[in-house]
Amino acid sequence: MNISIFGLGYVGAVSLACLARDGHRVIGVDVDDAKLDLIAAGKTPVVEEGMVQLMTDVIASGRVSVTRSVRDAVMLTDLSLICVGTPSAPNGSQDQSAMLALAKDLGTAIRDKKGTHVFAFRSTLVPGTVEDVLRPIIETGSGKKDGLDFHICFQPEFLREGSSIKDYDKPPYTIVGANADAPIALLRQLFGHLPCKLHATSIRGAEMVKYCCNNFHALKITFANETARLCEALSVDPFEVMNLVCQDTQLNISRAYLKPGFAFGGSCLPKDLRATLHLAKTRDVELPMLGSILPSNRQHIDHAIAKVLASGHRKIGMIGLSFKSGTDDLRESPLVLLAEHFVGKGLTLLVYDPEVQLSNLLGANRRYIERHVPHLGQLIRDDLESVIAESELLVVGLGDARVLAALKEHLRPDHTVLDLVNLPLGKDLPGRYEGLCW
Ligand SMILES: NC(=O)c1ccc[n+]([C@@H]2O[C@H](COP(=O)([O-])OP(=O)(O)OC[C@H]3O[C@@H](n4cnc5c(N)ncnc54)[C@H](O)[C@@H]3O)[C@@H](O)[C@H]2O)c1
């Protein structure tokens, strides 16, 4: 394939070398003459293991050339990989100046091009940039239409400096965000041989995945380091602790707890977090990340409250009250906090939870609910159908088969459902259906 690469920093230079190694003809473009001269001389512009030899080999192969001319590079290739820098601006926003300037040049460059061209953006870009910012610039500059005369797509880069050639050859996956089959097919041709899955998704989704992955990595590092600081203060070996934490591949290093849904609660997580933070305070250990978890969780509950209040409905039915299905434990259930808030706002509330029998509640569980929702006895119903029938808005916090069947049978067109548990309800239901964040 004939490929042009724009931006010959860590990502662009390594991609150029690896693609040429794999037999493609590659034209490198940069605004920095020093980088172009180095590559033309068979030298690497970045310090990376294996790059010195690889650059020597690919220049000798004759498959690599460099230019400052955007037009030449686009005219002579079918695909452009765009890898220019997107650093932080002083206010923390993304500085897209290099990308915006290049997009203008790319538009002008394809103005007279016969045949289609694919632009694959590989730089990290805040979600929405490719479709809302770069596409219009290229369309205006070229007088051509995305999807017709050319294609834009986004393929996040997952290589890490220091091991970039190895990462290029063995990425966790290839993600292509596109609106058409043609760019996906082209990138599959280029990267389909790699030992990983290729996922096609929306352009915005692909842009977001890159941020999400980097944020998750930052979160993991910080979690390990905050744990280590507390361990140090308690004379506990942090390596032993984190090693054992990582041995649990059921709940810890797994997909568990990583699906968007409702806030956490119950009799363990909130209290144990509070105890951890208190312990740290007594040892003068600062744990800002762990300390922000409960406020963030509260934010999620407030988000649900705001959605219900914004709906304008006054008759609310809650399906589920305990902190998770299969238990009658109401302590620190976020659904109880919702119920408390709705009652406080004067909304009419009905509650259904098959596990919660008021007469059976004992001890701390009973005291908790009496403190938060003192008149629960008047609100709770033991038949789900009447809760559905008498409510305008249903907050679904319990997702078992019976709830699903009852909703499918009894929902009316005037109902609104706020689904906190990702029910497989389908789009053809009567009424308005929404999740908490989607
Ligand atoms: N470095 C990494 O490990 C890594 C990993 C994944 C993703 N990324 C992302 O990839 C992008 C590139 O990162 P990098 O570390 O390779 O950047 P870099 O700063 O090393 O290189 C960027 C290059 O773009 C060139 N450039 C600027 N304007 C240009 C233009 N108009 N035309 C052509 N070239 C131009 C610069 O001269 C520079 O050589 C960034 O968005 C970054 O966030 C980087």
Tab-separated table of C-alpha atoms and ligand atoms in Angstrom:
chain	number	residue	atom	x	y	z
A	1	MET	CA	0.000	0.000	0.000
A	2	ASN	CA	1.120	3.610	-0.544
A	3	ILE	CA	0.878	5.452	2.772
A	4	SER	CA	1.688	8.998	3.864
A	5	ILE	CA	2.465	9.723	7.510
A	6	PHE	CA	2.081	13.240	8.887
A	7	GLY	CA	4.063	14.021	12.040
A	8	LEU	CA	7.283	12.073	12.526
A	9	GLY	CA	7.556	12.075	16.312
A	10	TYR	CA	7.370	8.925	18.444
A	11	VAL	CA	4.151	7.633	16.910
A	12	GLY	CA	4.765	8.697	13.308
A	13	ALA	CA	8.420	7.638	13.060
A	14	VAL	CA	7.819	4.211	14.586
A	15	SER	CA	4.761	3.671	12.350
A	16	LEU	CA	6.767	4.729	9.295
A	17	ALA	CA	9.581	2.299	10.100
A	18	CYS	CA	7.282	-0.634	10.913
A	19	LEU	CA	5.023	-0.137	7.879
A	20	ALA	CA	8.028	0.073	5.550
A	21	ARG	CA	9.501	-3.021	7.231
A	22	ASP	CA	6.216	-4.799	6.448
A	23	GLY	CA	6.589	-3.997	2.735
A	24	HIS	CA	4.557	-0.811	2.302
A	25	ARG	CA	5.808	2.303	0.502
A	26	VAL	CA	5.745	5.155	2.997
A	27	ILE	CA	6.145	8.916	2.597
A	28	GLY	CA	6.919	10.800	5.820
A	29	VAL	CA	5.884	14.443	6.233
A	30	ASP	CA	6.900	16.839	8.987
A	31	VAL	CA	7.354	20.581	9.436
A	32	ASP	CA	10.661	19.920	11.188
A	33	ASP	CA	13.476	19.774	8.609
A	34	ALA	CA	15.879	18.218	11.105
A	35	LYS	CA	13.605	15.168	11.437
A	36	LEU	CA	13.209	14.858	7.680
A	37	ASP	CA	16.981	15.038	7.171
A	38	LEU	CA	17.623	12.391	9.821
A	39	ILE	CA	15.124	9.978	8.284
A	40	ALA	CA	16.400	10.611	4.753
A	41	ALA	CA	19.871	9.698	6.038
A	42	GLY	CA	18.580	6.452	7.535
A	43	LYS	CA	18.725	7.762	11.109
A	44	THR	CA	15.993	7.729	13.712
A	45	PRO	CA	14.460	11.014	14.954
A	46	VAL	CA	13.401	9.343	18.240
A	47	VAL	CA	15.261	7.229	20.781
A	48	GLU	CA	13.485	3.870	20.829
A	49	GLU	CA	14.771	0.335	21.239
A	50	GLY	CA	15.324	-1.231	17.802
A	51	MET	CA	14.778	1.984	15.824
A	52	VAL	CA	18.434	2.573	14.822
A	53	GLN	CA	18.662	-0.720	12.930
A	54	LEU	CA	15.117	-0.544	11.607
A	55	MET	CA	15.598	2.927	10.112
A	56	THR	CA	18.863	1.848	8.457
A	57	ASP	CA	17.106	-1.176	6.943
A	58	VAL	CA	13.975	0.578	5.682
A	59	ILE	CA	15.859	3.466	4.076
A	60	ALA	CA	18.099	0.913	2.348
A	61	SER	CA	14.979	-0.859	1.088
A	62	GLY	CA	14.011	2.242	-0.917
A	63	ARG	CA	10.441	2.099	0.372
A	64	VAL	CA	10.716	5.279	2.492
A	65	SER	CA	10.859	8.877	1.349
A	66	VAL	CA	10.285	12.193	3.115
A	67	THR	CA	8.874	15.528	2.045
A	68	ARG	CA	7.550	18.820	3.388
A	69	SER	CA	4.919	18.881	0.659
A	70	VAL	CA	1.509	17.866	1.946
A	71	ARG	CA	0.173	17.904	-1.600
A	72	ASP	CA	2.828	15.518	-2.979
A	73	ALA	CA	2.330	13.124	-0.082
A	74	VAL	CA	-1.450	13.005	-0.507
A	75	MET	CA	-1.332	12.743	-4.303
A	76	LEU	CA	1.066	9.804	-4.255
A	77	THR	CA	-0.708	7.750	-1.553
A	78	ASP	CA	-4.081	6.122	-0.849
A	79	LEU	CA	-4.030	6.504	2.914
A	80	SER	CA	-2.701	9.177	5.284
A	81	LEU	CA	-1.947	8.406	8.940
A	82	ILE	CA	-1.996	11.645	10.904
A	83	CYS	CA	0.220	11.607	13.966
A	84	VAL	CA	1.006	15.260	14.758
A	85	GLY	CA	1.376	16.340	18.397
A	86	THR	CA	-1.652	17.383	20.483
A	87	PRO	CA	-0.047	18.693	23.692
A	88	SER	CA	-1.674	20.428	26.672
A	89	ALA	CA	-2.439	24.134	26.397
A	90	PRO	CA	-1.670	26.219	29.549
A	91	ASN	CA	-5.339	25.958	30.678
A	92	GLY	CA	-5.326	22.153	30.348
A	93	SER	CA	-7.264	22.052	27.105
A	94	GLN	CA	-5.865	20.217	24.120
A	95	ASP	CA	-3.673	22.373	21.873
A	96	GLN	CA	-4.896	21.371	18.435
A	97	SER	CA	-3.093	24.116	16.519
A	98	ALA	CA	-0.799	21.706	14.616
A	99	MET	CA	-3.761	19.477	13.750
A	100	LEU	CA	-5.947	22.373	12.587
A	101	ALA	CA	-3.189	23.802	10.379
A	102	LEU	CA	-2.552	20.382	8.864
A	103	ALA	CA	-6.273	19.689	8.260
A	104	LYS	CA	-6.451	22.895	6.189
A	105	ASP	CA	-3.458	21.779	4.110
A	106	LEU	CA	-4.917	18.278	3.692
A	107	GLY	CA	-8.160	19.747	2.366
A	108	THR	CA	-6.310	21.869	-0.176
A	109	ALA	CA	-4.136	18.899	-1.120
A	110	ILE	CA	-7.013	16.615	-2.144
A	111	ARG	CA	-8.841	19.332	-4.087
A	112	ASP	CA	-7.450	18.063	-7.432
A	113	LYS	CA	-6.973	14.441	-6.472
A	114	LYS	CA	-8.690	11.861	-8.658
A	115	GLY	CA	-10.059	8.878	-6.776
A	116	THR	CA	-10.711	8.573	-3.064
A	117	HIS	CA	-8.373	9.098	-0.151
A	118	VAL	CA	-8.575	7.863	3.449
A	119	PHE	CA	-7.460	10.052	6.359
A	120	ALA	CA	-6.847	8.007	9.517
A	121	PHE	CA	-6.303	10.290	12.505
A	122	ARG	CA	-3.964	8.598	14.982
A	123	SER	CA	-3.172	11.543	17.262
A	124	THR	CA	-5.091	11.582	20.522
A	125	LEU	CA	-8.055	13.936	19.993
A	126	VAL	CA	-10.837	15.005	22.342
A	127	PRO	CA	-14.121	13.312	21.341
A	128	GLY	CA	-15.952	15.121	18.575
A	129	THR	CA	-12.823	16.672	17.011
A	130	VAL	CA	-12.667	14.494	13.901
A	131	GLU	CA	-16.315	14.835	12.922
A	132	ASP	CA	-17.124	18.330	14.177
A	133	VAL	CA	-13.838	20.159	13.619
A	134	LEU	CA	-11.523	18.376	11.171
A	135	ARG	CA	-14.091	17.067	8.693
A	136	PRO	CA	-15.563	20.544	7.977
A	137	ILE	CA	-12.071	21.987	7.538
A	138	ILE	CA	-11.139	19.269	5.016
A	139	GLU	CA	-14.495	19.537	3.218
A	140	THR	CA	-14.216	23.332	2.943
A	141	GLY	CA	-10.602	23.203	1.793
A	142	SER	CA	-11.233	20.519	-0.816
A	143	GLY	CA	-14.766	21.290	-1.937
A	144	LYS	CA	-15.333	17.529	-1.542
A	145	LYS	CA	-17.581	15.392	0.674
A	146	ASP	CA	-16.596	12.960	3.386
A	147	GLY	CA	-18.055	9.527	2.616
A	148	LEU	CA	-18.182	10.293	-1.093
A	149	ASP	CA	-14.854	11.687	-2.306
A	150	PHE	CA	-12.757	10.843	0.727
A	151	HIS	CA	-13.111	9.113	4.107
A	152	ILE	CA	-12.142	10.194	7.603
A	153	CYS	CA	-11.644	7.750	10.438
A	154	PHE	CA	-9.974	7.602	13.840
A	155	GLN	CA	-7.622	4.863	14.969
A	156	PRO	CA	-6.234	5.431	18.467
A	157	GLU	CA	-2.583	4.611	18.990
A	158	PHE	CA	-1.709	2.396	21.967
A	159	LEU	CA	2.094	2.166	21.708
A	160	ARG	CA	4.184	3.235	24.679
A	161	GLU	CA	7.474	5.075	24.473
A	162	GLY	CA	10.342	2.740	25.362
A	163	SER	CA	8.663	-0.348	23.922
A	164	SER	CA	6.991	1.164	20.878
A	165	ILE	CA	8.133	-1.316	18.201
A	166	LYS	CA	7.059	-4.246	20.375
A	167	ASP	CA	3.760	-2.481	21.111
A	168	TYR	CA	3.247	-1.722	17.408
A	169	ASP	CA	3.577	-5.449	16.652
A	170	LYS	CA	1.473	-6.575	19.608
A	171	PRO	CA	-1.148	-3.977	20.533
A	172	PRO	CA	-3.959	-4.815	22.982
A	173	TYR	CA	-6.372	-4.351	20.062
A	174	THR	CA	-6.932	-2.287	16.950
A	175	ILE	CA	-9.850	0.116	17.133
A	176	VAL	CA	-11.177	1.848	14.059
A	177	GLY	CA	-13.812	4.537	14.464
A	178	ALA	CA	-15.481	5.115	11.105
A	179	ASN	CA	-18.784	5.929	9.409
A	180	ALA	CA	-18.247	3.748	6.347
A	181	ASP	CA	-16.928	0.293	5.448
A	182	ALA	CA	-14.186	1.475	3.082
A	183	PRO	CA	-11.790	2.943	5.693
A	184	ILE	CA	-12.338	-0.053	7.976
A	185	ALA	CA	-11.496	-2.436	5.130
A	186	LEU	CA	-8.361	-0.451	4.282
A	187	LEU	CA	-7.102	-0.424	7.870
A	188	ARG	CA	-7.950	-4.118	8.221
A	189	GLN	CA	-5.733	-4.719	5.179
A	190	LEU	CA	-2.951	-2.810	6.929
A	191	PHE	CA	-3.273	-4.012	10.524
A	192	GLY	CA	-5.428	-7.150	10.242
A	193	HIS	CA	-2.375	-9.435	10.466
A	194	LEU	CA	-1.541	-8.231	13.999
A	195	PRO	CA	-2.213	-10.759	16.781
A	196	CYS	CA	-5.210	-8.917	18.210
A	197	LYS	CA	-8.861	-8.170	17.516
A	198	LEU	CA	-9.909	-5.308	15.281
A	199	HIS	CA	-12.994	-3.513	16.599
A	200	ALA	CA	-14.974	-1.172	14.386
A	201	THR	CA	-16.862	1.521	16.274
A	202	SER	CA	-18.107	5.089	16.004
A	203	ILE	CA	-15.519	7.832	15.500
A	204	ARG	CA	-16.464	9.541	18.781
A	205	GLY	CA	-16.366	6.207	20.593
A	206	ALA	CA	-12.848	5.531	19.301
A	207	GLU	CA	-11.699	9.019	20.344
A	208	MET	CA	-13.158	8.445	23.823
A	209	VAL	CA	-11.648	4.963	24.247
A	210	LYS	CA	-8.132	6.426	24.006
A	211	TYR	CA	-8.833	8.887	26.829
A	212	CYS	CA	-10.601	6.236	28.861
A	213	CYS	CA	-7.631	3.847	28.571
A	214	ASN	CA	-5.089	6.486	29.568
A	215	ASN	CA	-7.264	7.682	32.464
A	216	PHE	CA	-7.681	4.101	33.630
A	217	HIS	CA	-3.918	3.563	33.566
A	218	ALA	CA	-3.398	6.761	35.571
A	219	LEU	CA	-6.074	5.624	38.030
A	220	LYS	CA	-4.432	2.205	38.482
A	221	ILE	CA	-1.001	3.694	39.108
A	222	THR	CA	-2.419	6.160	41.616
A	223	PHE	CA	-4.434	3.443	43.350
A	224	ALA	CA	-1.309	1.324	43.812
A	225	ASN	CA	0.683	4.326	45.026
A	226	GLU	CA	-1.964	5.549	47.493
A	227	THR	CA	-2.236	1.998	48.827
A	228	ALA	CA	1.556	1.920	49.189
A	229	ARG	CA	1.633	5.201	51.152
A	230	LEU	CA	-0.943	3.889	53.587
A	231	CYS	CA	0.885	0.549	53.828
A	232	GLU	CA	4.127	2.366	54.639
A	233	ALA	CA	2.450	4.223	57.497
A	234	LEU	CA	1.048	0.940	58.824
A	235	SER	CA	4.312	-1.032	58.387
A	236	VAL	CA	2.641	-3.357	55.876
A	237	ASP	CA	4.499	-4.595	52.789
A	238	PRO	CA	2.748	-2.848	49.833
A	239	PHE	CA	4.156	-5.298	47.270
A	240	GLU	CA	2.710	-8.256	49.134
A	241	VAL	CA	-0.668	-6.503	49.390
A	242	MET	CA	-0.875	-5.389	45.747
A	243	ASN	CA	0.395	-8.750	44.560
A	244	LEU	CA	-2.456	-10.462	46.396
A	245	VAL	CA	-4.947	-7.869	45.161
A	246	CYS	CA	-3.862	-8.707	41.597
A	247	GLN	CA	-4.223	-12.459	42.178
A	248	ASP	CA	-7.988	-12.028	42.360
A	249	THR	CA	-8.976	-12.200	38.724
A	250	GLN	CA	-12.653	-12.681	39.580
A	251	LEU	CA	-13.446	-9.349	41.186
A	252	ASN	CA	-10.252	-7.258	41.024
A	253	ILE	CA	-8.389	-7.674	37.738
A	254	SER	CA	-11.447	-8.428	35.662
A	255	ARG	CA	-14.464	-6.899	33.971
A	256	ALA	CA	-16.288	-6.872	37.319
A	257	TYR	CA	-17.496	-3.431	38.452
A	258	LEU	CA	-16.562	-1.815	35.141
A	259	LYS	CA	-20.006	-1.586	33.591
A	260	PRO	CA	-21.722	1.797	33.864
A	261	GLY	CA	-24.759	1.616	36.123
A	262	PHE	CA	-25.958	3.103	39.391
A	263	ALA	CA	-24.011	4.213	42.451
A	264	PHE	CA	-22.492	1.704	44.855
A	265	GLY	CA	-23.756	1.300	48.391
A	266	GLY	CA	-24.492	-1.390	50.934
A	267	SER	CA	-23.086	-2.276	54.272
A	268	CYS	CA	-19.432	-2.727	53.219
A	269	LEU	CA	-17.974	-0.465	50.527
A	270	PRO	CA	-18.945	2.958	51.968
A	271	LYS	CA	-18.089	2.074	55.561
A	272	ASP	CA	-14.761	0.459	54.680
A	273	LEU	CA	-13.751	3.384	52.508
A	274	ARG	CA	-14.591	5.770	55.349
A	275	ALA	CA	-12.554	3.665	57.786
A	276	THR	CA	-9.592	3.622	55.371
A	277	LEU	CA	-9.704	7.406	55.011
A	278	HIS	CA	-10.013	7.914	58.741
A	279	LEU	CA	-7.098	5.599	59.398
A	280	ALA	CA	-4.991	7.489	56.849
A	281	LYS	CA	-5.870	10.783	58.518
A	282	THR	CA	-4.718	9.489	61.897
A	283	ARG	CA	-1.338	8.654	60.285
A	284	ASP	CA	-1.100	11.956	58.374
A	285	VAL	CA	-1.304	10.140	55.047
A	286	GLU	CA	-2.999	12.070	52.234
A	287	LEU	CA	-5.133	9.898	49.935
A	288	PRO	CA	-6.797	12.385	47.558
A	289	MET	CA	-7.918	9.810	45.023
A	290	LEU	CA	-9.538	7.425	47.503
A	291	GLY	CA	-10.930	10.469	49.294
A	292	SER	CA	-12.778	11.567	46.171
A	293	ILE	CA	-14.636	8.271	45.645
A	294	LEU	CA	-17.557	8.833	48.038
A	295	PRO	CA	-18.206	12.403	46.786
A	296	SER	CA	-18.143	11.076	43.217
A	297	ASN	CA	-20.577	8.304	44.162
A	298	ARG	CA	-22.892	10.897	45.723
A	299	GLN	CA	-22.665	12.860	42.475
A	300	HIS	CA	-24.035	9.831	40.649
A	301	ILE	CA	-27.019	9.646	43.022
A	302	ASP	CA	-27.616	13.389	42.564
A	303	HIS	CA	-27.519	12.855	38.802
A	304	ALA	CA	-30.394	10.348	39.081
A	305	ILE	CA	-32.351	12.709	41.350
A	306	ALA	CA	-31.859	15.576	38.904
A	307	LYS	CA	-33.115	13.427	36.014
A	308	VAL	CA	-36.269	12.460	37.880
A	309	LEU	CA	-36.991	16.037	38.985
A	310	ALA	CA	-36.288	17.380	35.481
A	311	SER	CA	-38.869	14.967	34.029
A	312	GLY	CA	-41.630	16.971	35.712
A	313	HIS	CA	-43.418	13.766	36.761
A	314	ARG	CA	-44.859	13.763	40.283
A	315	LYS	CA	-45.901	10.108	40.642
A	316	ILE	CA	-42.786	8.011	41.019
A	317	GLY	CA	-42.620	4.235	41.233
A	318	MET	CA	-39.394	2.683	42.471
A	319	ILE	CA	-38.668	-0.917	41.558
A	320	GLY	CA	-35.972	-2.083	43.945
A	321	LEU	CA	-34.913	-0.499	47.219
A	322	SER	CA	-32.135	-2.638	48.706
A	323	PHE	CA	-28.555	-1.971	47.652
A	324	LYS	CA	-28.519	-4.911	45.243
A	325	SER	CA	-30.886	-7.619	44.083
A	326	GLY	CA	-31.221	-10.754	46.181
A	327	THR	CA	-30.838	-9.023	49.553
A	328	ASP	CA	-33.066	-7.069	51.908
A	329	ASP	CA	-30.110	-5.054	53.217
A	330	LEU	CA	-31.159	-1.415	52.995
A	331	ARG	CA	-28.150	0.061	54.784
A	332	GLU	CA	-26.510	2.756	52.657
A	333	SER	CA	-28.553	1.676	49.661
A	334	PRO	CA	-28.379	4.492	47.115
A	335	LEU	CA	-31.976	3.636	46.195
A	336	VAL	CA	-33.036	4.477	49.759
A	337	LEU	CA	-31.350	7.859	49.361
A	338	LEU	CA	-33.332	8.385	46.163
A	339	ALA	CA	-36.573	7.441	47.942
A	340	GLU	CA	-35.734	9.762	50.829
A	341	HIS	CA	-35.148	12.615	48.422
A	342	PHE	CA	-38.369	12.029	46.485
A	343	VAL	CA	-40.406	11.974	49.712
A	344	GLY	CA	-38.622	15.134	50.874
A	345	LYS	CA	-39.546	16.862	47.597
A	346	GLY	CA	-43.190	15.988	48.112
A	347	LEU	CA	-43.429	13.565	45.189
A	348	THR	CA	-45.901	10.695	45.362
A	349	LEU	CA	-43.836	7.554	45.807
A	350	LEU	CA	-44.633	3.863	45.546
A	351	VAL	CA	-41.979	1.199	46.130
A	352	TYR	CA	-41.713	-2.444	45.095
A	353	ASP	CA	-38.932	-4.734	46.278
A	354	PRO	CA	-39.736	-8.445	46.629
A	355	GLU	CA	-36.948	-8.977	49.161
A	356	VAL	CA	-37.968	-6.178	51.515
A	357	GLN	CA	-40.686	-7.264	53.956
A	358	LEU	CA	-41.036	-4.479	56.501
A	359	SER	CA	-42.154	-6.854	59.235
A	360	ASN	CA	-38.982	-8.935	58.774
A	361	LEU	CA	-36.486	-6.061	58.950
A	362	LEU	CA	-34.401	-6.209	62.105
A	363	GLY	CA	-31.614	-4.418	63.936
A	364	ALA	CA	-29.375	-1.941	62.124
A	365	ASN	CA	-31.226	-2.536	58.861
A	366	ARG	CA	-34.564	-1.534	60.409
A	367	ARG	CA	-33.083	1.464	62.225
A	368	TYR	CA	-31.492	2.660	58.971
A	369	ILE	CA	-34.732	2.640	56.999
A	370	GLU	CA	-36.724	4.185	59.869
A	371	ARG	CA	-34.256	7.066	59.941
A	372	HIS	CA	-34.232	7.668	56.181
A	373	VAL	CA	-37.731	6.728	54.978
A	374	PRO	CA	-39.830	6.684	58.177
A	375	HIS	CA	-43.170	5.956	56.481
A	376	LEU	CA	-41.917	3.205	54.196
A	377	GLY	CA	-44.810	0.967	55.295
A	378	GLN	CA	-47.254	3.282	53.523
A	379	LEU	CA	-45.178	3.400	50.351
A	380	ILE	CA	-44.216	-0.202	49.851
A	381	ARG	CA	-46.422	-2.498	47.755
A	382	ASP	CA	-46.126	-6.214	47.339
A	383	ASP	CA	-47.494	-6.234	43.806
A	384	LEU	CA	-45.385	-4.800	41.037
A	385	GLU	CA	-48.306	-4.314	38.668
A	386	SER	CA	-50.029	-1.696	40.847
A	387	VAL	CA	-46.753	0.234	41.235
A	388	ILE	CA	-46.437	0.351	37.444
A	389	ALA	CA	-50.108	1.214	36.956
A	390	GLU	CA	-50.135	4.100	39.463
A	391	SER	CA	-46.825	5.728	38.499
A	392	GLU	CA	-45.846	8.132	35.771
A	393	LEU	CA	-42.118	7.589	36.061
A	394	LEU	CA	-40.560	4.264	37.033
A	395	VAL	CA	-37.086	4.171	38.527
A	396	VAL	CA	-35.836	0.634	37.905
A	397	GLY	CA	-33.143	-0.405	40.349
A	398	LEU	CA	-33.834	-4.130	40.216
A	399	GLY	CA	-33.411	-6.068	37.018
A	400	ASP	CA	-34.730	-9.586	37.436
A	401	ALA	CA	-36.779	-11.557	34.922
A	402	ARG	CA	-40.058	-10.856	36.737
A	403	VAL	CA	-39.490	-7.095	36.605
A	404	LEU	CA	-38.591	-7.297	32.945
A	405	ALA	CA	-41.719	-9.323	32.108
A	406	ALA	CA	-43.991	-6.989	34.118
A	407	LEU	CA	-42.571	-3.892	32.430
A	408	LYS	CA	-42.986	-5.435	29.002
A	409	GLU	CA	-46.597	-6.304	29.796
A	410	HIS	CA	-47.798	-3.223	31.665
A	411	LEU	CA	-45.893	-0.191	30.370
A	412	ARG	CA	-48.073	2.471	28.747
A	413	PRO	CA	-47.105	5.088	26.137
A	414	ASP	CA	-47.307	7.823	28.811
A	415	HIS	CA	-44.801	6.054	31.093
A	416	THR	CA	-41.210	7.143	31.523
A	417	VAL	CA	-38.644	4.546	32.636
A	418	LEU	CA	-35.348	5.533	34.221
A	419	ASP	CA	-33.342	2.317	34.022
A	420	LEU	CA	-30.464	2.143	36.526
A	421	VAL	CA	-29.625	-1.523	35.892
A	422	ASN	CA	-29.285	-1.864	32.095
A	423	LEU	CA	-32.378	-3.958	31.494
A	424	PRO	CA	-32.545	-5.634	28.083
A	425	LEU	CA	-35.826	-3.849	27.436
A	426	GLY	CA	-35.516	-3.145	23.737
A	427	LYS	CA	-36.428	-0.023	21.868
A	428	ASP	CA	-39.939	-1.086	20.793
A	429	LEU	CA	-41.510	-0.618	24.240
A	430	PRO	CA	-44.295	1.869	24.725
A	431	GLY	CA	-43.275	4.936	26.721
A	432	ARG	CA	-40.055	6.847	27.110
A	433	TYR	CA	-37.047	4.836	28.135
A	434	GLU	CA	-33.677	6.108	29.280
A	435	GLY	CA	-30.682	4.995	31.259
A	436	LEU	CA	-28.910	7.143	33.822
A	437	CYS	CA	-26.142	8.333	31.479
A	438	TRP	CA	-27.306	7.224	28.062
B	1	LIG	N1	4.197	9.308	22.404
B	1	LIG	C1	3.409	8.285	22.704
B	1	LIG	O1	3.794	7.335	23.370
B	1	LIG	C2	1.982	8.280	22.222
B	1	LIG	C3	1.232	7.112	22.336
B	1	LIG	C4	-0.077	7.109	21.860
B	1	LIG	C5	-0.624	8.253	21.297
B	1	LIG	N2	0.139	9.375	21.215
B	1	LIG	C6	-0.475	10.553	20.587
B	1	LIG	O2	0.028	10.621	19.243
B	1	LIG	C7	0.232	11.986	18.851
B	1	LIG	C8	1.678	12.184	18.463
B	1	LIG	O3	2.472	11.939	19.607
B	1	LIG	P1	4.057	11.960	19.506
B	1	LIG	O4	4.565	11.629	20.876
B	1	LIG	O5	4.506	11.147	18.359
B	1	LIG	O6	4.280	13.524	19.194
B	1	LIG	P2	5.651	14.284	18.928
B	1	LIG	O7	5.527	15.611	19.556
B	1	LIG	O8	6.808	13.399	19.261
B	1	LIG	O9	5.644	14.442	17.346
B	1	LIG	C9	4.725	15.229	16.654
B	1	LIG	C10	5.337	15.620	15.318
B	1	LIG	O10	4.362	16.314	14.551
B	1	LIG	C11	5.074	17.266	13.766
B	1	LIG	N3	4.151	18.259	13.203
B	1	LIG	C12	3.584	19.333	13.798
B	1	LIG	N4	2.825	20.001	12.898
B	1	LIG	C13	2.884	19.319	11.741
B	1	LIG	C14	2.318	19.504	10.457
B	1	LIG	N5	1.492	20.520	10.195
B	1	LIG	N6	2.623	18.606	9.489
B	1	LIG	C15	3.429	17.563	9.738
B	1	LIG	N7	4.020	17.352	10.922
B	1	LIG	C16	3.743	18.216	11.918
B	1	LIG	C17	6.073	17.825	14.748
B	1	LIG	O11	7.118	18.530	14.104
B	1	LIG	C18	6.538	16.541	15.430
B	1	LIG	O12	7.640	15.977	14.755
B	1	LIG	C19	-0.244	12.820	20.046
B	1	LIG	O13	-1.593	13.154	19.866
B	1	LIG	C20	-0.095	11.880	21.218
B	1	LIG	O14	-0.970	12.216	22.270
B	1	LIG	C21	1.426	9.415	21.636
